[in-house]
XYZ file of C-alpha atoms in Angstrom:
779
model
C -97.304 -32.904 -59.051
C -96.719 -32.183 -55.678
C -94.425 -34.179 -53.443
C -95.962 -36.215 -50.387
C -95.516 -34.415 -47.122
C -93.104 -36.851 -46.237
C -90.459 -36.558 -48.910
C -89.009 -33.314 -47.682
C -88.422 -34.312 -44.141
C -87.123 -37.533 -45.431
C -84.520 -35.583 -47.368
C -83.947 -33.158 -44.357
C -83.082 -36.261 -42.208
C -80.615 -38.478 -45.013
C -78.650 -34.861 -45.329
C -78.439 -34.567 -41.650
C -77.290 -38.246 -41.325
C -74.510 -37.745 -44.055
C -73.366 -34.423 -42.455
C -73.292 -36.408 -39.401
C -71.037 -39.030 -40.954
C -68.629 -36.588 -42.500
C -68.135 -34.567 -39.521
C -67.647 -37.567 -37.343
C -65.203 -39.064 -39.689
C -63.183 -35.601 -39.171
C -63.668 -35.228 -35.660
C -63.104 -38.848 -34.661
C -59.573 -39.416 -36.428
C -58.064 -42.208 -34.119
C -54.984 -41.880 -31.911
C -53.930 -45.476 -32.464
C -51.120 -45.895 -35.075
C -49.582 -48.800 -36.329
C -48.623 -50.428 -39.597
C -50.832 -50.102 -42.761
C -49.187 -53.204 -44.631
C -47.585 -56.423 -43.534
C -46.463 -59.055 -45.798
C -44.469 -62.391 -45.373
C -44.356 -65.576 -46.514
C -45.303 -68.968 -44.832
C -43.621 -70.508 -42.796
C -42.017 -67.181 -41.292
C -43.157 -65.386 -38.493
C -44.296 -61.454 -38.153
C -43.938 -58.937 -35.314
C -46.854 -55.964 -35.630
C -46.675 -52.789 -33.397
C -48.908 -50.538 -32.495
C -48.859 -47.233 -30.809
C -51.075 -45.203 -28.158
C -50.763 -42.292 -26.736
C -48.791 -41.807 -23.518
C -51.827 -41.315 -20.956
C -52.371 -43.367 -17.553
C -55.534 -44.608 -18.553
C -54.243 -45.926 -22.136
C -51.489 -47.789 -20.185
C -53.680 -49.802 -18.209
C -56.860 -50.215 -20.652
C -57.378 -53.259 -22.188
C -55.309 -54.225 -25.839
C -56.263 -56.742 -28.658
C -55.677 -57.643 -31.714
C -58.902 -58.984 -33.921
C -59.866 -60.099 -37.708
C -62.461 -58.565 -39.457
C -64.885 -60.505 -41.046
C -66.688 -59.819 -44.348
C -70.133 -58.295 -42.431
C -67.782 -55.639 -40.641
C -67.776 -57.646 -37.147
C -63.794 -57.905 -35.953
C -63.496 -61.177 -34.049
C -60.967 -60.846 -30.998
C -58.026 -63.503 -31.307
C -55.830 -62.305 -28.411
C -56.169 -59.839 -26.061
C -53.883 -58.508 -23.229
C -56.243 -59.619 -20.408
C -55.064 -63.161 -21.281
C -57.750 -64.299 -23.797
C -56.258 -66.415 -26.962
C -58.168 -67.711 -29.670
C -58.093 -71.651 -30.704
C -56.179 -70.595 -34.101
C -53.897 -68.693 -32.637
C -53.236 -71.210 -29.797
C -49.317 -71.625 -28.960
C -48.124 -69.314 -32.165
C -49.289 -65.904 -30.808
C -48.748 -63.638 -28.051
C -49.560 -59.652 -27.075
C -47.109 -57.727 -25.105
C -47.886 -54.138 -23.769
C -44.641 -51.716 -23.323
C -46.364 -48.957 -21.271
C -42.580 -47.246 -20.683
C -43.048 -46.917 -24.749
C -46.575 -46.467 -25.126
C -46.792 -49.577 -27.902
C -47.918 -52.962 -27.869
C -46.857 -55.713 -30.113
C -48.059 -58.844 -31.485
C -46.006 -61.807 -32.473
C -47.633 -64.671 -34.698
C -45.654 -67.218 -35.736
C -45.929 -70.192 -38.524
C -47.792 -67.954 -40.608
C -50.218 -69.974 -43.299
C -51.855 -68.053 -46.214
C -55.064 -68.469 -44.519
C -53.416 -65.457 -42.239
C -54.230 -63.321 -44.884
C -56.956 -60.533 -44.153
C -57.960 -57.342 -42.779
C -57.392 -56.715 -38.506
C -57.398 -54.439 -36.332
C -55.296 -53.394 -33.113
C -56.927 -51.243 -30.748
C -57.573 -50.280 -27.167
C -60.670 -50.713 -25.093
C -63.789 -52.895 -26.036
C -63.512 -54.523 -29.076
C -65.564 -52.970 -32.097
C -66.217 -49.868 -29.887
C -62.609 -48.443 -28.649
C -59.780 -47.011 -30.796
C -58.294 -48.843 -33.142
C -56.359 -49.190 -36.210
C -56.464 -51.158 -39.576
C -53.646 -53.575 -40.529
C -53.544 -55.125 -43.594
C -51.336 -58.565 -43.452
C -50.849 -60.687 -46.731
C -48.824 -63.857 -46.143
C -47.222 -65.429 -49.596
C -46.805 -68.693 -51.190
C -42.866 -70.075 -50.817
C -41.674 -69.480 -54.304
C -39.866 -72.118 -56.306
C -36.693 -72.255 -57.355
C -34.680 -74.676 -59.132
C -32.099 -76.806 -56.978
C -29.109 -75.593 -55.593
C -30.382 -72.049 -55.740
C -29.331 -69.569 -53.633
C -31.728 -66.937 -52.207
C -30.142 -63.169 -51.948
C -32.229 -60.510 -50.389
C -31.489 -56.961 -50.453
C -32.443 -53.285 -50.064
C -32.989 -50.833 -53.231
C -29.559 -49.075 -53.751
C -27.483 -51.679 -52.187
C -24.696 -54.251 -53.004
C -25.200 -57.542 -53.845
C -22.040 -60.453 -54.310
C -22.932 -63.099 -56.152
C -20.831 -66.499 -55.477
C -20.344 -69.212 -58.358
C -18.228 -72.310 -57.839
C -16.856 -74.234 -60.648
C -14.725 -77.225 -61.069
C -10.480 -77.188 -61.398
C -11.186 -78.301 -64.963
C -12.831 -74.903 -65.498
C -10.469 -72.528 -63.987
C -9.126 -71.432 -67.214
C -12.486 -71.471 -68.874
C -14.888 -68.491 -69.894
C -16.873 -67.104 -66.656
C -20.040 -65.382 -67.032
C -23.209 -64.408 -65.279
C -26.986 -63.993 -66.952
C -29.970 -63.209 -65.973
C -33.253 -65.385 -66.822
C -35.643 -63.670 -69.024
C -38.246 -66.096 -70.112
C -36.478 -69.297 -71.573
C -33.371 -67.150 -72.541
C -30.646 -66.075 -70.107
C -28.711 -62.668 -70.910
C -25.726 -62.003 -70.204
C -24.873 -59.569 -67.717
C -20.965 -59.744 -67.602
C -18.285 -61.986 -68.523
C -14.384 -62.442 -68.225
C -14.123 -60.880 -71.387
C -14.696 -57.727 -70.066
C -17.973 -57.688 -71.591
C -20.882 -55.775 -69.281
C -24.595 -55.435 -70.183
C -25.549 -51.802 -70.680
C -27.870 -52.149 -68.103
C -25.132 -52.781 -65.617
C -22.251 -50.725 -66.778
C -20.020 -49.363 -63.919
C -22.403 -51.329 -61.804
C -21.138 -54.879 -62.249
C -18.074 -56.329 -61.688
C -16.709 -59.872 -61.694
C -13.549 -60.515 -60.276
C -11.512 -63.714 -58.121
C -10.049 -63.466 -54.883
C -6.549 -64.445 -54.275
C -4.912 -67.418 -55.285
C -8.873 -69.223 -55.329
C -9.306 -71.845 -58.539
C -12.464 -72.557 -57.459
C -14.920 -69.775 -56.973
C -15.339 -66.333 -58.707
C -17.619 -63.361 -57.465
C -19.988 -60.642 -59.277
C -20.596 -57.553 -57.612
C -24.046 -55.495 -58.442
C -24.366 -52.103 -57.069
C -26.913 -49.406 -57.115
C -29.705 -52.525 -57.005
C -33.137 -51.450 -58.443
C -36.486 -52.934 -58.466
C -35.804 -54.140 -61.864
C -32.420 -56.026 -61.004
C -34.728 -58.815 -58.993
C -35.031 -62.304 -60.563
C -33.084 -65.219 -61.383
C -29.384 -65.444 -62.774
C -27.107 -68.126 -63.446
C -23.421 -68.654 -63.002
C -21.388 -70.349 -65.637
C -17.876 -71.554 -66.148
C -17.036 -73.061 -69.251
C -18.681 -73.984 -72.199
C -21.093 -76.521 -73.366
C -21.773 -80.085 -71.210
C -18.868 -79.708 -69.247
C -19.521 -76.128 -68.151
C -20.247 -75.530 -64.307
C -23.661 -73.847 -63.718
C -25.158 -72.098 -60.057
C -28.649 -70.548 -59.706
C -28.963 -67.435 -57.563
C -32.599 -65.652 -57.126
C -32.121 -61.817 -56.329
C -34.717 -60.397 -54.344
C -34.454 -56.235 -54.219
C -37.217 -55.067 -51.793
C -38.346 -51.624 -50.884
C -37.054 -50.534 -47.472
C -39.342 -51.162 -44.567
C -40.418 -48.000 -43.400
C -39.627 -47.514 -39.287
C -42.675 -46.259 -37.691
C -42.461 -43.060 -35.449
C -45.687 -41.793 -33.371
C -45.012 -38.142 -32.127
C -47.257 -35.712 -30.454
C -48.455 -32.360 -32.452
C -46.173 -29.829 -31.577
C -43.133 -32.094 -30.445
C -40.328 -33.076 -32.192
C -38.806 -35.831 -34.339
C -35.494 -37.140 -35.258
C -34.729 -38.795 -38.322
C -31.660 -41.131 -37.951
C -29.824 -42.445 -41.184
C -27.188 -44.716 -41.750
C -26.556 -45.368 -45.230
C -23.066 -47.190 -44.944
C -19.781 -45.920 -45.897
C -19.842 -46.330 -49.547
C -21.894 -43.086 -49.489
C -19.682 -41.422 -46.715
C -18.713 -38.160 -49.108
C -22.000 -37.834 -51.225
C -24.276 -35.151 -50.106
C -27.113 -35.863 -47.595
C -30.755 -34.966 -47.997
C -34.373 -35.988 -46.643
C -37.716 -36.269 -48.549
C -40.876 -36.338 -48.171
C -42.891 -38.738 -50.611
C -45.513 -37.518 -52.636
C -47.298 -40.116 -54.770
C -44.919 -40.681 -57.542
C -42.234 -38.214 -56.291
C -40.129 -37.708 -53.150
C -39.552 -34.064 -52.555
C -36.500 -32.804 -50.913
C -36.986 -30.689 -47.478
C -33.405 -30.657 -46.689
C -30.345 -31.647 -48.052
C -26.458 -30.675 -46.935
C -26.111 -28.623 -50.412
C -28.299 -25.979 -48.853
C -31.757 -26.756 -50.249
C -34.713 -26.241 -47.868
C -38.378 -26.590 -47.718
C -39.791 -23.163 -46.769
C -42.618 -25.015 -44.641
C -39.916 -26.324 -42.621
C -37.721 -22.805 -42.487
C -36.954 -22.623 -38.892
C -37.188 -25.713 -37.620
C -35.169 -28.189 -39.146
C -31.706 -29.436 -38.412
C -29.713 -31.624 -40.246
C -26.451 -32.862 -38.435
C -23.149 -35.458 -39.568
C -22.787 -37.816 -36.966
C -19.556 -39.395 -38.209
C -17.446 -40.335 -41.635
C -18.991 -43.493 -42.284
C -22.756 -41.838 -43.712
C -24.566 -41.513 -40.876
C -26.527 -38.202 -40.048
C -29.930 -37.473 -38.636
C -32.559 -34.856 -39.072
C -34.366 -33.133 -36.290
C -37.755 -31.293 -37.065
C -39.246 -29.349 -34.301
C -43.032 -27.501 -33.888
C -44.742 -30.747 -35.766
C -47.771 -30.071 -37.729
C -50.683 -32.052 -38.443
C -49.486 -31.799 -42.421
C -46.458 -33.385 -41.187
C -47.465 -36.688 -41.101
C -46.676 -38.971 -43.423
C -43.636 -41.028 -45.533
C -40.393 -39.803 -45.646
C -37.030 -41.093 -46.840
C -33.346 -40.076 -46.266
C -30.782 -40.617 -48.953
C -27.093 -39.851 -50.526
C -26.214 -38.628 -53.795
C -23.890 -36.270 -55.209
C -26.651 -34.054 -56.476
C -28.275 -34.037 -53.345
C -31.574 -35.338 -54.859
C -33.239 -38.780 -54.862
C -31.811 -41.067 -57.783
C -33.009 -44.683 -58.500
C -30.188 -47.228 -57.503
C -29.004 -45.266 -54.580
C -29.668 -46.473 -50.988
C -32.541 -44.828 -48.819
C -33.974 -45.682 -45.520
C -37.609 -45.086 -44.690
C -40.187 -43.978 -41.897
C -43.875 -43.361 -41.574
C -44.620 -40.600 -39.201
C -47.900 -40.292 -37.371
C -48.905 -37.281 -35.517
C -50.799 -37.195 -32.836
C -53.292 -34.738 -32.501
C -54.049 -35.535 -28.684
C -50.736 -33.883 -27.363
C -49.956 -33.503 -24.207
C -47.428 -30.443 -25.310
C -49.366 -27.274 -24.419
C -50.038 -24.822 -27.286
C -47.955 -21.839 -27.206
C -47.086 -18.816 -29.649
C -45.017 -19.790 -32.411
C -44.654 -16.245 -33.184
C -43.312 -13.446 -31.140
C -43.192 -9.533 -32.109
C -41.132 -6.762 -30.898
C -39.786 -3.797 -31.688
C -36.451 -1.906 -31.643
C -35.348 -1.173 -27.839
C -37.963 -3.124 -26.221
C -37.914 -6.635 -24.892
C -39.844 -10.135 -25.190
C -40.664 -12.496 -23.115
C -40.858 -15.798 -24.720
C -42.380 -19.049 -22.149
C -40.736 -22.318 -23.150
C -42.808 -25.201 -22.024
C -41.365 -28.629 -20.971
C -42.079 -31.924 -19.552
C -43.348 -31.279 -15.863
C -41.786 -34.811 -14.835
C -38.310 -33.315 -15.409
C -38.641 -29.861 -13.585
C -34.969 -30.603 -12.635
C -33.441 -31.101 -16.272
C -31.110 -27.903 -17.920
C -33.013 -25.759 -19.809
C -31.413 -23.821 -22.824
C -32.469 -21.301 -25.347
C -30.491 -21.400 -28.916
C -30.609 -19.647 -32.414
C -31.485 -21.317 -35.718
C -29.197 -20.203 -38.153
C -29.739 -20.580 -41.838
C -26.384 -22.370 -43.223
C -26.397 -25.284 -45.338
C -27.686 -27.768 -42.812
C -28.923 -25.381 -40.359
C -27.388 -25.268 -36.604
C -28.326 -23.810 -33.464
C -25.701 -22.356 -31.183
C -27.000 -22.213 -27.493
C -27.131 -18.517 -26.240
C -28.484 -19.286 -22.627
C -29.054 -22.095 -20.181
C -29.574 -22.998 -16.831
C -25.746 -24.085 -16.560
C -24.564 -22.358 -19.508
C -23.270 -18.728 -19.452
C -24.642 -16.249 -21.889
C -22.984 -15.897 -25.541
C -21.036 -13.348 -25.731
C -23.024 -10.244 -27.274
C -25.709 -10.866 -25.432
C -24.529 -9.575 -22.114
C -26.757 -8.176 -20.076
C -29.925 -8.029 -22.106
C -30.552 -12.328 -22.182
C -31.809 -14.389 -18.613
C -33.401 -17.464 -18.461
C -35.793 -17.442 -15.390
C -36.508 -21.171 -14.463
C -40.228 -22.361 -12.909
C -39.517 -25.480 -11.374
C -42.899 -27.225 -10.739
C -45.023 -24.863 -13.604
C -43.873 -27.127 -16.698
C -42.642 -23.873 -18.309
C -39.507 -21.740 -18.250
C -38.995 -18.238 -19.471
C -36.481 -16.374 -21.746
C -36.589 -12.712 -21.736
C -34.314 -10.661 -24.019
C -34.228 -6.753 -24.162
C -32.517 -3.905 -25.823
C -33.895 -5.461 -29.303
C -32.361 -5.036 -32.265
C -33.479 -5.920 -35.998
C -30.544 -8.576 -36.160
C -32.528 -10.181 -33.358
C -35.259 -11.532 -35.764
C -35.425 -14.777 -36.661
C -36.116 -18.451 -35.099
C -34.851 -19.380 -31.692
C -35.368 -23.347 -29.974
C -36.497 -24.103 -26.274
C -34.639 -27.208 -25.705
C -34.027 -29.502 -22.397
C -31.708 -32.656 -21.418
C -34.636 -34.357 -21.055
C -37.387 -35.621 -23.264
C -36.507 -34.773 -26.563
C -40.006 -34.574 -27.919
C -40.642 -31.235 -25.735
C -38.749 -29.336 -28.244
C -40.022 -25.927 -29.341
C -39.470 -23.361 -32.153
C -40.536 -19.714 -32.006
C -40.192 -16.999 -34.725
C -39.101 -13.332 -33.274
C -39.746 -10.460 -35.224
C -38.593 -7.385 -34.570
C -40.078 -3.999 -36.303
C -38.579 -0.365 -35.951
C -40.055 1.484 -32.677
C -42.485 3.931 -33.480
C -42.950 5.213 -29.890
C -41.155 5.389 -26.601
C -40.890 2.349 -24.764
C -43.098 1.545 -22.239
C -40.684 1.369 -19.299
C -37.852 3.929 -19.325
C -35.273 4.582 -16.374
C -33.671 7.903 -15.287
C -30.582 9.115 -15.328
C -29.720 7.436 -18.752
C -26.216 7.581 -17.765
C -25.960 5.825 -14.552
C -22.818 6.430 -12.273
C -22.573 5.551 -8.623
C -19.952 6.559 -6.091
C -18.515 4.456 -3.374
C -19.929 4.813 -0.076
C -22.551 7.308 -1.098
C -26.526 6.441 -1.499
C -27.653 6.260 -5.423
C -31.226 5.897 -6.587
C -32.628 5.240 -9.942
C -35.827 5.311 -11.194
C -38.267 3.377 -13.638
C -41.017 4.955 -14.888
C -43.979 2.924 -16.134
C -47.472 3.595 -17.697
C -50.988 3.448 -16.467
C -51.608 -0.009 -18.126
C -48.838 -1.673 -15.789
C -50.524 -0.334 -12.525
C -52.120 -3.549 -11.163
C -48.721 -5.687 -12.588
C -45.730 -6.414 -9.923
C -43.095 -4.204 -10.643
C -39.167 -5.235 -9.687
C -35.608 -4.478 -10.138
C -33.083 -7.239 -10.889
C -29.433 -7.460 -10.934
C -28.064 -9.451 -14.268
C -25.077 -11.743 -14.003
C -23.899 -14.701 -16.294
C -26.364 -16.852 -14.159
C -29.719 -14.869 -14.712
C -31.202 -11.660 -13.015
C -31.720 -11.959 -9.487
C -34.324 -9.954 -8.303
C -33.779 -7.477 -5.585
C -35.723 -7.495 -2.348
C -38.260 -4.917 -1.943
C -37.511 -1.739 0.609
C -39.556 -3.724 3.399
C -37.665 -6.922 2.838
C -34.096 -5.897 2.232
C -31.680 -5.785 4.684
C -28.786 -4.183 3.087
C -28.247 -1.645 0.688
C -29.857 -2.917 -2.566
C -33.777 -2.105 -2.343
C -36.997 -1.440 -4.295
C -39.857 0.790 -3.533
C -43.088 1.984 -5.429
C -44.450 5.251 -5.560
C -47.627 3.960 -7.522
C -49.004 7.633 -7.401
C -46.477 8.903 -9.694
C -45.989 5.500 -11.507
C -42.494 5.041 -10.455
C -40.320 2.439 -9.227
C -37.197 3.243 -7.554
C -33.636 1.148 -6.683
C -31.418 2.378 -4.317
C -27.844 1.367 -3.374
C -26.983 2.566 -0.036
C -23.961 2.387 0.642
C -22.833 1.932 -3.275
C -20.225 -1.341 -3.113
C -17.656 -1.894 -5.716
C -19.291 -5.044 -6.463
C -22.825 -3.167 -7.629
C -21.620 -1.951 -10.934
C -22.827 -3.744 -13.969
C -26.454 -4.597 -15.387
C -29.583 -3.737 -14.041
C -33.453 -4.681 -15.076
C -36.609 -3.182 -14.344
C -39.677 -5.211 -15.590
C -43.518 -5.853 -14.567
C -44.760 -9.222 -14.264
C -48.134 -10.884 -13.059
C -47.234 -14.228 -10.880
C -44.610 -16.419 -12.709
C -45.671 -14.317 -15.975
C -42.735 -11.784 -16.938
C -43.713 -8.900 -19.335
C -41.734 -5.955 -20.365
C -38.231 -5.111 -19.332
C -35.504 -2.334 -19.866
C -31.856 -2.348 -18.688
C -29.434 0.225 -17.582
C -25.823 -0.157 -16.745
C -24.454 1.085 -13.736
C -21.011 2.145 -13.330
C -19.453 2.546 -10.019
C -16.460 4.688 -9.309
C -14.478 5.656 -6.096
C -14.956 9.417 -4.477
C -12.139 11.772 -5.932
C -9.257 12.435 -3.189
C -9.896 15.421 -1.233
C -13.571 16.399 -2.400
C -16.210 16.575 0.201
C -18.152 13.997 1.343
C -21.610 14.403 -0.944
C -24.381 11.800 0.282
C -27.211 12.352 -2.102
C -30.635 10.326 -1.891
C -31.803 11.430 -5.266
C -29.652 11.166 -8.113
C -31.669 14.059 -10.105
C -32.163 16.399 -7.234
C -28.345 16.530 -6.579
C -27.561 16.812 -9.905
C -30.217 19.959 -10.438
C -28.975 21.479 -7.045
C -25.587 21.425 -8.257
C -25.355 24.809 -10.386
C -27.141 26.804 -7.014
C -24.650 24.764 -4.403
C -21.501 26.373 -7.031
C -22.783 29.635 -7.035
C -23.657 29.636 -3.222
C -19.823 28.249 -2.930
C -18.404 31.050 -5.113
C -19.990 33.616 -3.314
C -18.837 32.635 0.200
C -15.511 32.064 -1.527
C -15.168 35.262 -2.957
C -16.601 37.336 0.434
C -13.707 35.364 2.632
C -11.047 36.316 -0.136
C -12.287 39.727 0.446
C -12.086 39.633 4.143
C -8.517 37.985 4.486
C -7.336 40.773 2.139
C -8.556 43.838 3.783
C -5.643 45.469 5.818
C -7.934 46.564 8.239
C -8.228 43.049 9.667
C -4.604 43.431 11.070
C -4.513 46.840 12.112
C -5.061 46.202 15.764
C -2.132 43.439 15.788
C 0.141 45.898 14.213
C -0.373 49.002 15.967
C -0.476 47.200 19.351
C 2.993 45.825 18.154
C 4.330 49.868 16.762
C 3.233 50.811 20.707
C 5.073 48.504 22.768
C 8.164 49.457 20.490
C 7.764 52.581 21.302
C 7.595 52.020 24.782
C 10.943 49.971 24.734
C 12.586 52.886 22.680
C 11.077 55.671 25.466
C 12.259 53.531 28.173
C 16.090 53.290 26.566
C 15.977 56.980 26.018
C 15.007 57.072 29.794
C 18.119 54.805 30.802
C 20.443 56.919 28.589
C 19.531 59.961 30.151
C 19.924 58.545 33.794
C 23.019 57.321 32.936
C 24.027 60.647 31.324
C 23.844 62.606 34.969
C 20.138 62.480 35.801
C 19.524 60.690 39.005
C 19.338 56.711 38.282
C 16.800 55.652 41.143
C 14.836 52.461 40.919
C 12.059 54.420 42.082
C 11.546 56.266 38.455
C 11.779 52.792 36.513
C 9.332 51.041 38.648
C 7.103 53.930 38.018
C 7.773 53.507 34.326
C 7.412 49.842 33.698
C 4.017 49.060 35.826
C 1.818 51.423 34.372
C 2.830 50.318 30.738
C 2.199 46.745 31.758
C -0.972 47.317 33.077
C -1.828 48.947 29.605
C -0.557 45.896 27.725
C -2.390 43.609 29.909
C -5.744 45.752 29.220
C -5.191 45.413 25.610
C -4.716 41.557 25.363
C -7.793 41.523 27.339
C -9.882 43.231 24.944
C -8.857 41.781 21.682
C -9.539 38.049 23.677
C -12.985 39.291 24.124
C -13.379 40.526 20.833
C -12.338 37.628 19.296
C -14.515 35.380 21.488
C -17.616 37.042 20.465
C -16.521 37.339 17.280
C -16.355 33.479 17.129
C -19.703 33.032 18.587
C -21.293 35.007 15.730
C -20.849 32.260 13.323
C -23.955 30.987 11.038
C -24.201 27.167 9.785
C -25.555 26.657 6.042
C -26.624 23.368 5.089
C -27.069 23.379 1.152
C -28.471 20.039 0.219
C -26.117 17.322 1.709
C -23.130 19.466 1.518
C -22.465 20.999 4.791
C -19.780 24.479 5.135
C -19.022 27.019 7.913
C -19.405 30.374 6.934
C -18.553 33.058 9.438
C -20.663 35.821 9.581
C -17.841 38.668 10.909
C -16.067 37.892 7.416
C -18.835 39.438 5.390
C -18.775 43.373 5.127
C -22.023 45.286 6.073
C -24.995 43.563 5.011
C -26.122 47.270 3.321
C -22.949 46.787 1.395
C -23.866 43.879 0.082
C -27.449 45.133 -1.212
C -29.556 43.516 1.736
C -31.456 44.752 4.898
C -30.480 44.722 8.108
C -33.614 43.538 9.459
C -33.383 45.120 12.607
C -35.528 44.058 15.598
C -36.510 40.760 13.997
C -35.660 37.526 16.029
C -32.473 36.045 15.226
C -33.724 32.230 15.089
C -36.273 32.908 12.567
C -34.498 35.253 10.154
C -34.055 33.645 6.754
C -31.410 34.208 4.010
C -32.873 33.621 0.424
C -30.555 32.602 -2.007
C -31.198 33.468 -5.645
C -32.730 30.942 -7.505
C -35.799 28.151 -6.944
C -34.892 26.389 -3.898
C -35.139 27.901 -0.845
C -32.524 27.200 1.956
C -33.005 27.400 5.803
C -30.613 28.652 7.981
C -31.038 28.121 11.823
C -28.738 31.243 13.334
C -27.362 30.336 16.943
C -26.806 33.820 19.019
C -27.119 34.181 22.810
C -28.936 38.230 23.576
C -29.576 39.246 26.922
C -33.563 39.758 27.646
C -33.268 43.556 27.920
C -31.380 44.151 24.733
C -33.558 41.980 22.546
C -35.365 45.241 21.452
C -31.996 46.698 20.621
C -29.732 47.092 17.588
C -26.878 44.710 18.156
C -23.678 45.695 17.915
C -21.405 43.343 15.399
C -18.550 41.718 16.582
C -16.211 44.191 14.255
C -17.790 47.059 16.113
C -17.163 46.438 19.651
C -13.655 45.148 18.610
C -13.170 48.984 17.043
C -14.449 50.552 20.616
C -12.283 48.624 22.601
C -9.170 49.562 20.008
C -9.759 52.850 20.577
C -9.696 52.587 24.236
C -6.641 51.366 23.975
C -5.264 53.716 21.782
C -6.548 56.439 24.064
C -4.886 54.968 26.982
C -1.242 54.106 25.372
C -1.490 57.917 24.137
C -1.566 59.233 27.761
C 1.024 57.201 28.951
C 3.382 57.775 26.375
C 2.520 61.951 26.855
C 3.903 61.057 30.630
C 6.897 59.389 29.905
C 7.965 61.948 27.623
C 7.295 64.713 30.146
C 9.352 62.442 32.658
C 8.421 60.732 35.705
C 5.846 61.361 37.931
C 5.304 60.370 41.488
C 2.923 57.274 41.920
């Protein structure tokens, strides 16, 4: 039978309504949180705390407490605007604590009529954000006369006090538990102990007291609750006391935390369990699964983001969990037992954790990946209102309890083993700081925490994964082995790929308090400066002049604004100039290393020619022959004087005619030698080889034809070039003074002119010697 046309449409509308209901329920989870179940007894009072997100609007908006009726409507009983219903008049209050993002409802003089379902919320009743609370008020229990009530938590110890008359001081003492009409003995003075209380119950008397005895029951369990009877003596004369024991589940403490924040569970279990293993577990229906204990057990879901820290020797310890997730919400218990596992009858402490998904903590990467030899930049958020707080970065270690030693901080030295490769960059006002770790190794893999000394909620966990590198790093520094010389100029280059072209490049000098960025070339006032050649994709750092304090680690990196990227590091060693070595002032370390072999070849060639010139005997012939001529003249003069004394005429006229020509000849020779030396010195070429300068006398070389070169006759002196073997050409400027009329003639060298002057001198000396030998002549 065909369906009516309206039926498929109605079915579609019903399905759509169902989907809207489901998805709205999922997406509109209320951020208001409070206790789900509250119980008390008549005549007592309760305090109910409700939590709300920490925002300015929530701090000032209306808070209310209402009771839900059968029709689903919630009637307001009290609000922060001053409203108070008649039934709560004089016995209820609502207090807002904006600094804690909580408000508290206090209700006194409870009656059974107060039992019901309630809501604590923000905004308009029945429309705003709220949390459901169930309140149960019980009737006061009826006990026999003279009954003392003892209330203890599970796992604790109770001491029941039993009084008796002096007449029963020597009688049997006992404690029994009422089970229906019977009273079963738990323990007595004859050392009997019920098996269910074995090793838990003790009967004793204190000091010399003869009218009271005590019974201790430890490791209380829920089944221990009930009515107990103390008895001293037998029969009608026996002394009896009633004791009601209530064993309670621990009331959970409420914890309201934001997504991605951290939470700390503070456990205080008492001195009686100070030496037992401690644990923290999360309740899951009937069981409580351990997530960490002091024996080394740890839930993989909390790996890298949990720490258990003993506080003192009295059983106090704390458990810190960072990077909270939605699934972390729930009920938790901390406890102590030798096995490190929950055991019935041992003390526990309980919490209920609520994770607010409307978190003010920004979402950041929980996993950062790097490669060996590379670097990572990790962004750590913190509360923007606490920009002056101290920042830290620690490495989580997986020992028994887990620990996180600080590696670097705003006022903490870098830990040994991380010098030159770890730095913290604070960015005040941005709500985040950056930690850079370079020169990565596979041992750096693990979990790291971002911490501050301010708001403890802002603690984040990052997992660093380092893999083996399969290619060269993006940033590369040359030279790899950097050694600078004091007083000289030192330049080091950082090569970057095209993908970093639009990013800012920088050099910084690393120290224990960070890596201080060096000024750019146009900003620097001293030796440390940075220039960037974008066409060749190189950013260079220059130290000019090098100082001893320049030694250390330097980083080359890229960034965009306050977002740091890849970095690489190099250590620059500084040494003093070797004594006696020439001053070399290179502008580029690579060019200096490249030109060094050519400079050494040139210097070796020059030294070889100088040595040959210095060892050539002909260079000393002029002076020796002049000296020999003077000695020969003196001998001739002495023989002339002897002949005169032997009978020839000793006239002064003969002596004068001999000495005057000889003096003139010596003077002419001295002048010729001086002229030759002056012209010799003026014929000196200055050669500049890179930054190393030296003077080479061209007169000390042999004829250029002897060296296999050309004379270049007729070439203009100031345009000549000296070409050395190798890749580089070294320009040499030759300084010469030449008369205009001699410009087209071949110039004589200083050596040739000296030889001509010396030949003339020898000719004149020979003539004079012949005249003296032949005898004096008339002037």
